[in-house]
Amino acid sequence: ISQGIKRKWVPEEDAALVSCLVDLYNVGTYNTYTRFKAGYLNDLERMLEKVLPHAMLKAKPNFELRIRTLKRN
C-alpha cells in the first residue's frame, strides 16, 4: 500500500492555516454544537490559495491531516 509522499509544513503555512480557521470561525462557519459546517474545507482551500498561491495545498488530505496534528499538539 502506497502512502504517498509526506508533506513538510513550514511555519508560514501553519500560521496561515490557523489564521484562516479563525476567520471561518468569526464569519459564522463554526457552530459550537455541530462544529464546522459541511464544505468548510473547500472554503479553507480557497482562502489559503489567496494567501499562499504557490503552496499547492488541497483540502484532502493536506488540511484534514494537518488540523488533526495541530489539535493533537
mmCIF file of N, CA, C and O in Angstrom:
data_model
loop_
_atom_site.group_PDB
_atom_site.id
_atom_site.type_symbol
_atom_site.label_atom_id
_atom_site.label_comp_id
_atom_site.label_asym_id
_atom_site.label_seq_id
_atom_site.Cartn_x
_atom_site.Cartn_y
_atom_site.Cartn_z
ATOM 1 N N ILE A 1 0.854 -1.189 0.000
ATOM 2 C CA ILE A 1 0.000 0.000 0.000
ATOM 3 C C ILE A 1 0.886 1.234 0.000
ATOM 4 O O ILE A 1 1.737 1.394 0.855
ATOM 5 N N SER A 2 0.653 2.091 -0.962
ATOM 6 C CA SER A 2 1.451 3.307 -1.087
ATOM 7 C C SER A 2 0.880 4.408 -0.208
ATOM 8 O O SER A 2 -0.292 4.744 -0.280
ATOM 9 N N GLN A 3 1.731 4.999 0.620
ATOM 10 C CA GLN A 3 1.303 6.088 1.490
ATOM 11 C C GLN A 3 1.500 7.444 0.827
ATOM 12 O O GLN A 3 1.029 8.443 1.331
ATOM 13 N N GLY A 4 2.195 7.486 -0.278
ATOM 14 C CA GLY A 4 2.463 8.759 -0.926
ATOM 15 C C GLY A 4 3.623 9.467 -0.243
ATOM 16 O O GLY A 4 4.287 8.928 0.626
ATOM 17 N N ILE A 5 3.839 10.697 -0.644
ATOM 18 C CA ILE A 5 4.945 11.476 -0.097
ATOM 19 C C ILE A 5 4.406 12.316 1.060
ATOM 20 O O ILE A 5 3.415 13.017 0.913
ATOM 21 N N LYS A 6 5.075 12.226 2.188
ATOM 22 C CA LYS A 6 4.653 13.015 3.343
ATOM 23 C C LYS A 6 5.076 14.463 3.136
ATOM 24 O O LYS A 6 6.203 14.744 2.777
ATOM 25 N N ARG A 7 4.148 15.371 3.344
ATOM 26 C CA ARG A 7 4.405 16.792 3.108
ATOM 27 C C ARG A 7 4.936 17.449 4.368
ATOM 28 O O ARG A 7 4.427 17.236 5.449
ATOM 29 N N LYS A 8 5.953 18.271 4.204
ATOM 30 C CA LYS A 8 6.535 19.015 5.315
ATOM 31 C C LYS A 8 5.908 20.402 5.338
ATOM 32 O O LYS A 8 5.981 21.133 4.363
ATOM 33 N N TRP A 9 5.263 20.764 6.444
ATOM 34 C CA TRP A 9 4.640 22.078 6.581
ATOM 35 C C TRP A 9 5.659 23.058 7.145
ATOM 36 O O TRP A 9 6.382 22.732 8.074
ATOM 37 N N VAL A 10 5.679 24.255 6.596
ATOM 38 C CA VAL A 10 6.567 25.299 7.116
ATOM 39 C C VAL A 10 5.743 26.195 8.041
ATOM 40 O O VAL A 10 4.510 26.251 7.931
ATOM 41 N N PRO A 11 6.391 26.900 8.969
ATOM 42 C CA PRO A 11 5.655 27.730 9.934
ATOM 43 C C PRO A 11 4.705 28.743 9.302
ATOM 44 O O PRO A 11 3.633 29.005 9.845
ATOM 45 N N GLU A 12 5.079 29.309 8.148
ATOM 46 C CA GLU A 12 4.200 30.284 7.491
ATOM 47 C C GLU A 12 2.881 29.631 7.077
ATOM 48 O O GLU A 12 1.821 30.253 7.139
ATOM 49 N N GLU A 13 2.954 28.383 6.609
ATOM 50 C CA GLU A 13 1.744 27.674 6.200
ATOM 51 C C GLU A 13 0.862 27.367 7.415
ATOM 52 O O GLU A 13 -0.358 27.506 7.345
ATOM 53 N N ASP A 14 1.489 26.955 8.507
ATOM 54 C CA ASP A 14 0.735 26.704 9.741
ATOM 55 C C ASP A 14 0.035 27.973 10.203
ATOM 56 O O ASP A 14 -1.143 27.949 10.567
ATOM 57 N N ALA A 15 0.758 29.081 10.194
ATOM 58 C CA ALA A 15 0.187 30.359 10.641
ATOM 59 C C ALA A 15 -0.985 30.755 9.747
ATOM 60 O O ALA A 15 -2.028 31.204 10.237
ATOM 61 N N ALA A 16 -0.830 30.584 8.441
ATOM 62 C CA ALA A 16 -1.898 30.938 7.503
ATOM 63 C C ALA A 16 -3.111 30.029 7.710
ATOM 64 O O ALA A 16 -4.258 30.490 7.685
ATOM 65 N N LEU A 17 -2.870 28.746 7.942
ATOM 66 C CA LEU A 17 -3.964 27.793 8.165
ATOM 67 C C LEU A 17 -4.756 28.172 9.418
ATOM 68 O O LEU A 17 -5.983 28.258 9.387
ATOM 69 N N VAL A 18 -4.067 28.432 10.504
ATOM 70 C CA VAL A 18 -4.733 28.798 11.751
ATOM 71 C C VAL A 18 -5.476 30.125 11.586
ATOM 72 O O VAL A 18 -6.617 30.271 12.032
ATOM 73 N N SER A 19 -4.865 31.081 10.916
ATOM 74 C CA SER A 19 -5.493 32.376 10.680
ATOM 75 C C SER A 19 -6.790 32.217 9.880
ATOM 76 O O SER A 19 -7.818 32.820 10.217
ATOM 77 N N CYS A 20 -6.755 31.390 8.843
ATOM 78 C CA CYS A 20 -7.953 31.169 8.022
ATOM 79 C C CYS A 20 -9.032 30.430 8.812
ATOM 80 O O CYS A 20 -10.218 30.716 8.658
ATOM 81 N N LEU A 21 -8.631 29.485 9.679
ATOM 82 C CA LEU A 21 -9.607 28.795 10.523
ATOM 83 C C LEU A 21 -10.291 29.773 11.475
ATOM 84 O O LEU A 21 -11.502 29.709 11.689
ATOM 85 N N VAL A 22 -9.516 30.701 12.022
ATOM 86 C CA VAL A 22 -10.082 31.722 12.911
ATOM 87 C C VAL A 22 -11.047 32.616 12.128
ATOM 88 O O VAL A 22 -12.132 32.946 12.613
ATOM 89 N N ASP A 23 -10.671 32.986 10.905
ATOM 90 C CA ASP A 23 -11.565 33.795 10.066
ATOM 91 C C ASP A 23 -12.883 33.060 9.796
ATOM 92 O O ASP A 23 -13.954 33.654 9.863
ATOM 93 N N LEU A 24 -12.792 31.762 9.464
ATOM 94 C CA LEU A 24 -14.000 30.973 9.227
ATOM 95 C C LEU A 24 -14.865 30.929 10.483
ATOM 96 O O LEU A 24 -16.089 31.019 10.409
ATOM 97 N N TYR A 25 -14.236 30.802 11.619
ATOM 98 C CA TYR A 25 -14.963 30.790 12.893
ATOM 99 C C TYR A 25 -15.687 32.117 13.098
ATOM 100 O O TYR A 25 -16.849 32.151 13.478
ATOM 101 N N ASN A 26 -14.995 33.212 12.801
ATOM 102 C CA ASN A 26 -15.554 34.546 13.027
ATOM 103 C C ASN A 26 -16.712 34.893 12.096
ATOM 104 O O ASN A 26 -17.582 35.669 12.463
ATOM 105 N N VAL A 27 -16.723 34.337 10.884
ATOM 106 C CA VAL A 27 -17.813 34.658 9.952
ATOM 107 C C VAL A 27 -19.011 33.719 10.130
ATOM 108 O O VAL A 27 -19.975 33.797 9.388
ATOM 109 N N GLY A 28 -18.948 32.843 11.125
ATOM 110 C CA GLY A 28 -20.105 32.015 11.430
ATOM 111 C C GLY A 28 -20.123 30.655 10.781
ATOM 112 O O GLY A 28 -21.156 30.002 10.733
ATOM 113 N N THR A 29 -19.003 30.205 10.256
ATOM 114 C CA THR A 29 -18.940 28.880 9.654
ATOM 115 C C THR A 29 -18.823 27.807 10.740
ATOM 116 O O THR A 29 -18.982 26.642 10.489
ATOM 117 N N TYR A 30 -18.562 28.235 11.958
ATOM 118 C CA TYR A 30 -18.402 27.303 13.069
ATOM 119 C C TYR A 30 -19.590 27.416 14.005
ATOM 120 O O TYR A 30 -20.073 28.501 14.291
ATOM 121 N N ASN A 31 -20.066 26.274 14.471
ATOM 122 C CA ASN A 31 -21.167 26.226 15.427
ATOM 123 C C ASN A 31 -20.694 25.372 16.600
ATOM 124 O O ASN A 31 -20.128 24.300 16.396
ATOM 125 N N THR A 32 -20.933 25.817 17.815
ATOM 126 C CA THR A 32 -20.447 25.121 18.996
ATOM 127 C C THR A 32 -20.928 23.679 19.051
ATOM 128 O O THR A 32 -20.202 22.788 19.480
ATOM 129 N N TYR A 33 -22.142 23.448 18.594
ATOM 130 C CA TYR A 33 -22.714 22.108 18.704
ATOM 131 C C TYR A 33 -22.342 21.208 17.535
ATOM 132 O O TYR A 33 -22.085 20.021 17.712
ATOM 133 N N THR A 34 -22.334 21.760 16.340
ATOM 134 C CA THR A 34 -22.108 20.930 15.153
ATOM 135 C C THR A 34 -20.707 21.075 14.569
ATOM 136 O O THR A 34 -20.410 20.495 13.547
ATOM 137 N N ARG A 35 -19.880 21.862 15.194
ATOM 138 C CA ARG A 35 -18.525 22.153 14.702
ATOM 139 C C ARG A 35 -18.605 22.935 13.391
ATOM 140 O O ARG A 35 -19.551 23.629 13.143
ATOM 141 N N PHE A 36 -17.577 22.765 12.530
ATOM 142 C CA PHE A 36 -17.591 23.495 11.256
ATOM 143 C C PHE A 36 -18.669 22.939 10.339
ATOM 144 O O PHE A 36 -18.959 21.744 10.351
ATOM 145 N N LYS A 37 -19.252 23.823 9.537
ATOM 146 C CA LYS A 37 -20.278 23.406 8.589
ATOM 147 C C LYS A 37 -19.659 22.551 7.494
ATOM 148 O O LYS A 37 -18.478 22.669 7.189
ATOM 149 N N ALA A 38 -20.490 21.718 6.895
ATOM 150 C CA ALA A 38 -20.033 20.881 5.780
ATOM 151 C C ALA A 38 -19.485 21.772 4.675
ATOM 152 O O ALA A 38 -20.034 22.832 4.399
ATOM 153 N N GLY A 39 -18.417 21.377 4.074
ATOM 154 C CA GLY A 39 -17.835 22.148 2.988
ATOM 155 C C GLY A 39 -16.829 23.191 3.438
ATOM 156 O O GLY A 39 -16.300 23.940 2.627
ATOM 157 N N TYR A 40 -16.543 23.234 4.742
ATOM 158 C CA TYR A 40 -15.604 24.252 5.220
ATOM 159 C C TYR A 40 -14.200 24.034 4.678
ATOM 160 O O TYR A 40 -13.453 24.992 4.503
ATOM 161 N N LEU A 41 -13.840 22.797 4.364
ATOM 162 C CA LEU A 41 -12.501 22.541 3.827
ATOM 163 C C LEU A 41 -12.329 23.199 2.458
ATOM 164 O O LEU A 41 -11.248 23.693 2.135
ATOM 165 N N ASN A 42 -13.400 23.222 1.666
ATOM 166 C CA ASN A 42 -13.323 23.885 0.357
ATOM 167 C C ASN A 42 -13.150 25.392 0.521
ATOM 168 O O ASN A 42 -12.385 26.019 -0.216
ATOM 169 N N ASP A 43 -13.862 25.977 1.484
ATOM 170 C CA ASP A 43 -13.699 27.402 1.764
ATOM 171 C C ASP A 43 -12.274 27.680 2.235
ATOM 172 O O ASP A 43 -11.651 28.660 1.821
ATOM 173 N N LEU A 44 -11.782 26.800 3.080
ATOM 174 C CA LEU A 44 -10.430 26.941 3.600
ATOM 175 C C LEU A 44 -9.399 26.856 2.475
ATOM 176 O O LEU A 44 -8.440 27.628 2.436
ATOM 177 N N GLU A 45 -9.631 25.950 1.539
ATOM 178 C CA GLU A 45 -8.729 25.792 0.392
ATOM 179 C C GLU A 45 -8.676 27.082 -0.432
ATOM 180 O O GLU A 45 -7.601 27.542 -0.814
ATOM 181 N N ARG A 46 -9.841 27.690 -0.670
ATOM 182 C CA ARG A 46 -9.884 28.940 -1.446
ATOM 183 C C ARG A 46 -9.182 30.080 -0.702
ATOM 184 O O ARG A 46 -8.459 30.870 -1.302
ATOM 185 N N MET A 47 -9.406 30.150 0.603
ATOM 186 C CA MET A 47 -8.779 31.215 1.402
ATOM 187 C C MET A 47 -7.257 31.077 1.389
ATOM 188 O O MET A 47 -6.542 32.057 1.209
ATOM 189 N N LEU A 48 -6.777 29.861 1.564
ATOM 190 C CA LEU A 48 -5.328 29.649 1.597
ATOM 191 C C LEU A 48 -4.690 29.834 0.230
ATOM 192 O O LEU A 48 -3.535 30.215 0.136
ATOM 193 N N GLU A 49 -5.452 29.572 -0.823
ATOM 194 C CA GLU A 49 -4.935 29.787 -2.183
ATOM 195 C C GLU A 49 -4.621 31.266 -2.403
ATOM 196 O O GLU A 49 -3.653 31.610 -3.067
ATOM 197 N N LYS A 50 -5.430 32.143 -1.805
ATOM 198 C CA LYS A 50 -5.183 33.589 -1.921
ATOM 199 C C LYS A 50 -3.964 34.008 -1.109
ATOM 200 O O LYS A 50 -3.174 34.838 -1.544
ATOM 201 N N VAL A 51 -3.814 33.414 0.084
ATOM 202 C CA VAL A 51 -2.712 33.786 0.981
ATOM 203 C C VAL A 51 -1.393 33.167 0.528
ATOM 204 O O VAL A 51 -0.354 33.820 0.539
ATOM 205 N N LEU A 52 -1.446 31.888 0.138
ATOM 206 C CA LEU A 52 -0.241 31.147 -0.275
ATOM 207 C C LEU A 52 -0.470 30.566 -1.670
ATOM 208 O O LEU A 52 -0.724 29.375 -1.830
ATOM 209 N N PRO A 53 -0.370 31.396 -2.703
ATOM 210 C CA PRO A 53 -0.741 30.945 -4.049
ATOM 211 C C PRO A 53 0.095 29.789 -4.606
ATOM 212 O O PRO A 53 -0.388 29.012 -5.411
ATOM 213 N N HIS A 54 1.329 29.630 -4.155
ATOM 214 C CA HIS A 54 2.183 28.596 -4.743
ATOM 215 C C HIS A 54 2.348 27.379 -3.843
ATOM 216 O O HIS A 54 3.145 26.501 -4.134
ATOM 217 N N ALA A 55 1.602 27.304 -2.761
ATOM 218 C CA ALA A 55 1.754 26.199 -1.809
ATOM 219 C C ALA A 55 1.146 24.896 -2.325
ATOM 220 O O ALA A 55 1.549 23.825 -1.906
ATOM 221 N N MET A 56 0.175 24.982 -3.236
ATOM 222 C CA MET A 56 -0.469 23.795 -3.810
ATOM 223 C C MET A 56 -1.080 22.896 -2.735
ATOM 224 O O MET A 56 -0.948 21.686 -2.777
ATOM 225 N N LEU A 57 -1.733 23.496 -1.755
ATOM 226 C CA LEU A 57 -2.360 22.733 -0.683
ATOM 227 C C LEU A 57 -3.787 22.367 -1.084
ATOM 228 O O LEU A 57 -4.496 23.168 -1.665
ATOM 229 N N LYS A 58 -4.190 21.158 -0.762
ATOM 230 C CA LYS A 58 -5.533 20.689 -1.067
ATOM 231 C C LYS A 58 -6.249 20.309 0.222
ATOM 232 O O LYS A 58 -5.626 19.891 1.192
ATOM 233 N N ALA A 59 -7.570 20.440 0.193
ATOM 234 C CA ALA A 59 -8.373 20.146 1.378
ATOM 235 C C ALA A 59 -8.143 18.720 1.862
ATOM 236 O O ALA A 59 -7.942 18.471 3.048
ATOM 237 N N LYS A 60 -8.177 17.791 0.945
ATOM 238 C CA LYS A 60 -7.909 16.400 1.289
ATOM 239 C C LYS A 60 -6.671 15.982 0.533
ATOM 240 O O LYS A 60 -6.619 16.160 -0.674
ATOM 241 N N PRO A 61 -5.676 15.465 1.142
ATOM 242 C CA PRO A 61 -5.572 15.099 2.551
ATOM 243 C C PRO A 61 -4.855 16.154 3.387
ATOM 244 O O PRO A 61 -4.815 16.040 4.606
ATOM 245 N N ASN A 62 -4.288 17.195 2.782
ATOM 246 C CA ASN A 62 -3.413 18.124 3.495
ATOM 247 C C ASN A 62 -4.045 18.758 4.729
ATOM 248 O O ASN A 62 -3.493 18.688 5.818
ATOM 249 N N PHE A 63 -5.193 19.396 4.563
ATOM 250 C CA PHE A 63 -5.795 20.124 5.685
ATOM 251 C C PHE A 63 -6.290 19.194 6.772
ATOM 252 O O PHE A 63 -6.087 19.436 7.950
ATOM 253 N N GLU A 64 -6.968 18.122 6.353
ATOM 254 C CA GLU A 64 -7.520 17.193 7.339
ATOM 255 C C GLU A 64 -6.428 16.671 8.271
ATOM 256 O O GLU A 64 -6.571 16.676 9.481
ATOM 257 N N LEU A 65 -5.346 16.219 7.676
ATOM 258 C CA LEU A 65 -4.257 15.654 8.481
ATOM 259 C C LEU A 65 -3.560 16.712 9.314
ATOM 260 O O LEU A 65 -3.220 16.477 10.475
ATOM 261 N N ARG A 66 -3.362 17.894 8.748
ATOM 262 C CA ARG A 66 -2.653 18.937 9.490
ATOM 263 C C ARG A 66 -3.489 19.458 10.657
ATOM 264 O O ARG A 66 -2.963 19.700 11.742
ATOM 265 N N ILE A 67 -4.784 19.621 10.452
ATOM 266 C CA ILE A 67 -5.655 20.081 11.530
ATOM 267 C C ILE A 67 -5.663 19.051 12.650
ATOM 268 O O ILE A 67 -5.594 19.395 13.826
ATOM 269 N N ARG A 68 -5.718 17.767 12.284
ATOM 270 C CA ARG A 68 -5.677 16.711 13.291
ATOM 271 C C ARG A 68 -4.365 16.768 14.069
ATOM 272 O O ARG A 68 -4.351 16.638 15.289
ATOM 273 N N THR A 69 -3.256 16.996 13.375
ATOM 274 C CA THR A 69 -1.955 17.093 14.032
ATOM 275 C C THR A 69 -1.894 18.290 14.964
ATOM 276 O O THR A 69 -1.399 18.193 16.097
ATOM 277 N N LEU A 70 -2.398 19.438 14.509
ATOM 278 C CA LEU A 70 -2.374 20.638 15.338
ATOM 279 C C LEU A 70 -3.238 20.477 16.589
ATOM 280 O O LEU A 70 -2.868 20.938 17.662
ATOM 281 N N LYS A 71 -4.386 19.813 16.447
ATOM 282 C CA LYS A 71 -5.236 19.557 17.615
ATOM 283 C C LYS A 71 -4.509 18.693 18.629
ATOM 284 O O LYS A 71 -4.583 18.914 19.816
ATOM 285 N N ARG A 72 -3.813 17.675 18.126
ATOM 286 C CA ARG A 72 -3.115 16.733 18.989
ATOM 287 C C ARG A 72 -1.979 17.423 19.749
ATOM 288 O O ARG A 72 -1.733 17.112 20.904
ATOM 289 N N ASN A 73 -1.320 18.351 19.094
ATOM 290 C CA ASN A 73 -0.195 19.047 19.734
ATOM 291 C C ASN A 73 -0.718 20.211 20.514
ATOM 292 O O ASN A 73 -0.150 20.896 21.207
#
